[in-house]
């Protein structure tokens, strides 16, 4: 199956992913498996690595994980989490996902690159795919995935799209609620960045004077 997590900006998206990765590595350390985590660019991978390493330093797995390169990955026993960049100039071939492929920052991803380069990595094990990101426009890859998965939800009743609201985050983290409220006061509730990045409301990709390529 395929799933989509939508988070407001800076509300815990990468923390949730790191927790999931650490859990799966602990679960699969004897049986083996390979999580594939895709970021749009190489610099973003460094942040994902640090986050995962911090989460692996827990009483169950602390001091037992190992770092490896070419490709960049973190190993725990027989299980690993491998990181790739989806940048058009990057090379990522030959890896196999089991049990999970993660497409992070999906709003910045190219659907063509994801479908050509990374989705085939799921084939050998029919691995699950998790798309994660923050809302931007109604024409980017994240919104295309959302539209497609919501159609599948309507057909079989199985939930695939999970959207976290700024209000829900604020109830767990009062500091976040204060920050978002201040952004609304500063920029206005209808500001495109406020609407999209904090309230999950995309702005029209064709509504501006210039198309996105300009």
C-alpha positions as a printed NumPy array, in Angstrom:
array([[  0.   ,   0.   ,   0.   ],
       [  0.873,   3.684,  -0.215],
       [  0.293,   6.261,   2.51 ],
       [  0.655,  10.033,   2.843],
       [  1.528,  12.024,   5.967],
       [  0.968,  15.783,   5.717],
       [  2.463,  17.947,   8.468],
       [  2.48 ,  21.728,   8.955],
       [  5.901,  23.309,   8.672],
       [  8.27 ,  22.475,  11.568],
       [  5.668,  20.427,  13.446],
       [  7.517,  17.129,  13.907],
       [  7.521,  15.486,  10.471],
       [ 11.145,  14.349,  10.56 ],
       [ 10.87 ,  13.358,  14.207],
       [  7.947,  11.058,  13.358],
       [  9.91 ,   9.52 ,  10.484],
       [ 12.991,   8.935,  12.658],
       [ 10.87 ,   7.257,  15.333],
       [  9.324,   4.989,  12.694],
       [ 12.732,   4.108,  11.238],
       [ 14.232,   3.344,  14.659],
       [ 11.256,   1.133,  15.504],
       [ 11.491,  -0.832,  12.248],
       [ 15.266,  -1.271,  12.548],
       [ 14.827,  -2.687,  16.065],
       [ 12.032,  -4.945,  14.842],
       [ 13.973,  -6.26 ,  11.848],
       [ 17.518,  -6.409,  13.251],
       [ 17.611, -10.226,  13.244],
       [ 15.48 , -10.942,  10.19 ],
       [ 16.927,  -8.218,   7.98 ],
       [ 15.401,  -5.523,   5.823],
       [ 16.218,  -2.239,   4.134],
       [ 14.264,   0.973,   4.595],
       [ 14.939,   3.441,   1.783],
       [ 14.599,   7.114,   2.719],
       [ 14.575,   9.61 ,  -0.151],
       [ 15.171,  13.349,   0.244],
       [ 15.038,  15.906,  -2.583],
       [ 18.68 ,  16.955,  -2.077],
       [ 21.885,  15.618,  -0.541],
       [ 22.251,  18.325,   2.18 ],
       [ 18.881,  17.304,   3.627],
       [ 20.165,  13.756,   4.092],
       [ 22.65 ,  14.945,   6.734],
       [ 19.804,  16.174,   8.931],
       [ 17.906,  12.913,   8.519],
       [ 20.998,  10.933,   9.505],
       [ 21.519,  12.945,  12.688],
       [ 17.875,  12.589,  13.655],
       [ 17.925,   8.81 ,  13.151],
       [ 21.193,   8.412,  15.07 ],
       [ 19.738,  10.318,  18.017],
       [ 16.672,   8.089,  18.073],
       [ 18.777,   4.928,  17.86 ],
       [ 20.61 ,   5.953,  21.038],
       [ 17.941,   4.436,  23.279],
       [ 18.232,   1.683,  25.938],
       [ 17.309,  -1.011,  23.407],
       [ 19.62 ,  -0.143,  20.505],
       [ 22.104,   2.429,  21.821],
       [ 25.705,   1.743,  20.848],
       [ 24.739,  -1.182,  18.62 ],
       [ 24.034,   0.592,  15.335],
       [ 26.731,   1.162,  12.71 ],
       [ 27.359,   3.759,  10.016],
       [ 28.11 ,   2.762,   6.429],
       [ 28.651,   4.635,   3.174],
       [ 28.22 ,   4.172,  -0.583],
       [ 25.286,   4.322,  -0.329],
       [ 24.849,   6.245,   2.913],
       [ 23.093,   4.089,   5.481],
       [ 22.738,   3.214,   9.128],
       [ 22.694,  -0.451,  10.151],
       [ 21.35 ,  -2.29 ,  13.162],
       [ 22.09 ,  -6.001,  13.05 ],
       [ 20.831,  -7.312,   9.716],
       [ 18.552,  -4.311,   9.086],
       [ 19.491,  -1.003,   7.515],
       [ 18.114,   2.399,   6.537],
       [ 19.575,   3.703,   3.28 ],
       [ 19.424,   7.365,   2.247],
       [ 19.214,   8.645,  -1.317],
       [ 18.815,  12.024,  -2.983],
       [ 16.13 ,  12.536,  -5.602],
       [ 18.085,  15.358,  -7.232],
       [ 18.173,  14.837, -11.005],
       [ 21.988,  14.723, -10.976],
       [ 22.184,  12.117,  -8.208],
       [ 22.609,   8.418,  -8.883],
       [ 20.418,   5.895,  -7.107],
       [ 20.052,   2.493,  -8.692],
       [ 20.093,  -1.103,  -7.574],
       [ 18.718,  -0.751,  -4.038],
       [ 15.777,  -2.837,  -2.841],
       [ 13.205,  -1.615,  -0.335],
       [ 11.915,  -3.999,   2.335],
       [  9.618,  -3.21 ,   4.076],
       [  9.4  ,   0.537,   3.36 ],
       [ 10.201,   3.315,   0.902],
       [  9.921,   6.857,   2.295],
       [  9.624,   9.866,  -0.024],
       [ 10.318,  12.862,   2.207],
       [  9.521,  16.496,   1.334],
       [  7.213,  15.203,  -1.369],
       [  6.146,  18.727,  -2.304],
       [  9.668,  19.259,  -3.678],
       [  9.942,  15.906,  -5.449],
       [  9.676,  15.24 ,  -9.157],
       [  7.001,  12.663,  -9.863],
       [  8.901,  11.544, -12.951],
       [ 12.088,  10.868, -10.959],
       [ 10.229,   9.121,  -8.139],
       [  8.321,   6.846, -10.506],
       [ 11.313,   6.068, -12.713],
       [ 14.101,   5.808, -10.141],
       [ 12.632,   4.9  ,  -6.758],
       [  9.236,   3.209,  -7.081],
       [ 10.826,   0.211,  -8.89 ],
       [ 12.839,  -0.411,  -5.692],
       [  9.583,  -1.619,  -4.121],
       [  8.939,  -4.276,  -6.732],
       [ 10.851,  -7.315,  -5.409],
       [  9.09 ,  -7.24 ,  -2.022],
       [  5.973,  -5.208,  -2.855],
       [  7.217,  -2.758,  -0.208],
       [  4.995,  -0.135,   1.35 ],
       [  5.543,   3.483,   0.265],
       [  5.166,   6.428,   2.639],
       [  5.007,   9.937,   1.176],
       [  5.61 ,  12.755,   3.664],
       [  5.605,  16.505,   3.255],
       [  4.109,  19.947,   3.761],
       [  1.4  ,  21.51 ,   1.618],
       [  2.469,  24.091,  -0.961],
       [  0.589,  24.219,  -4.27 ],
       [ -2.253,  22.233,  -5.803],
       [  0.006,  21.172,  -8.689],
       [  3.058,  19.761,  -6.928],
       [  3.83 ,  16.073,  -6.421],
       [  2.491,  15.926,  -2.858],
       [ -0.919,  17.191,  -3.922],
       [ -0.994,  14.803,  -6.877],
       [ -0.331,  11.896,  -4.483],
       [ -3.001,  13.171,  -2.083],
       [ -5.595,  13.339,  -4.866],
       [ -4.753,   9.847,  -6.093],
       [ -4.757,   8.21 ,  -2.653],
       [ -8.004,   9.916,  -1.638],
       [ -9.62 ,   8.413,  -4.722],
       [ -8.431,   4.952,  -3.63 ],
       [ -9.728,   5.633,  -0.11 ],
       [-13.159,   6.388,  -1.517],
       [-13.137,   3.139,  -3.485],
       [-12.178,   0.681,  -0.728],
       [-12.618,   2.62 ,   2.524],
       [ -9.036,   2.082,   3.65 ],
       [ -7.47 ,   5.229,   5.045],
       [ -4.285,   6.272,   3.288],
       [ -4.065,  10.037,   3.817],
       [ -3.235,  11.432,   7.27 ],
       [ -3.25 ,  15.231,   7.614],
       [ -2.026,  16.794,  10.845],
       [ -3.495,  20.219,  11.628],
       [ -1.672,  23.131,  13.255],
       [ -4.318,  23.069,  15.97 ],
       [ -3.54 ,  19.441,  16.792],
       [  0.172,  20.21 ,  16.986],
       [ -0.526,  23.232,  19.184],
       [ -2.443,  21.122,  21.688],
       [  0.649,  18.918,  22.092],
       [  3.168,  21.762,  21.881],
       [  1.863,  25.123,  23.2  ],
       [  4.996,  26.913,  21.94 ],
       [  4.079,  25.917,  18.385],
       [  0.563,  27.335,  18.82 ],
       [  2.01 ,  30.654,  19.987],
       [  4.375,  30.795,  17.013],
       [  1.63 ,  30.054,  14.455],
       [ -0.673,  32.644,  16.04 ],
       [  2.099,  35.224,  15.79 ],
       [  2.632,  34.377,  12.112],
       [ -1.073,  34.877,  11.48 ],
       [ -0.94 ,  38.283,  13.204],
       [  2.181,  39.273,  11.28 ],
       [  1.287,  38.072,   7.784],
       [ -2.46 ,  37.482,   7.909],
       [ -4.459,  34.272,   7.791],
       [ -4.827,  34.515,   3.998],
       [ -1.114,  34.896,   3.275],
       [ -0.09 ,  32.074,   0.88 ],
       [  2.691,  30.794,   3.163],
       [  0.453,  30.829,   6.231],
       [ -2.387,  29.09 ,   4.419],
       [ -0.216,  26.387,   2.869],
       [  2.607,  25.695,   5.313],
       [  0.65 ,  26.03 ,   8.562],
       [ -2.982,  25.323,   7.654],
       [ -2.564,  22.724,   4.874],
       [ -4.391,  24.827,   2.29 ],
       [ -2.578,  24.854,  -1.07 ],
       [ -2.382,  27.971,  -3.164],
       [ -3.308,  27.823,  -6.803],
       [ -0.26 ,  27.064,  -8.913],
       [ -1.707,  28.954, -11.889],
       [ -2.983,  31.945,  -9.925],
       [  0.176,  34.093, -10.132],
       [  1.373,  36.414, -12.833],
       [  4.194,  34.024, -13.771],
       [  4.125,  30.218, -14.062],
       [  6.252,  28.187, -11.627],
       [  9.09 ,  27.686, -14.129],
       [  9.647,  31.48 , -14.216]])
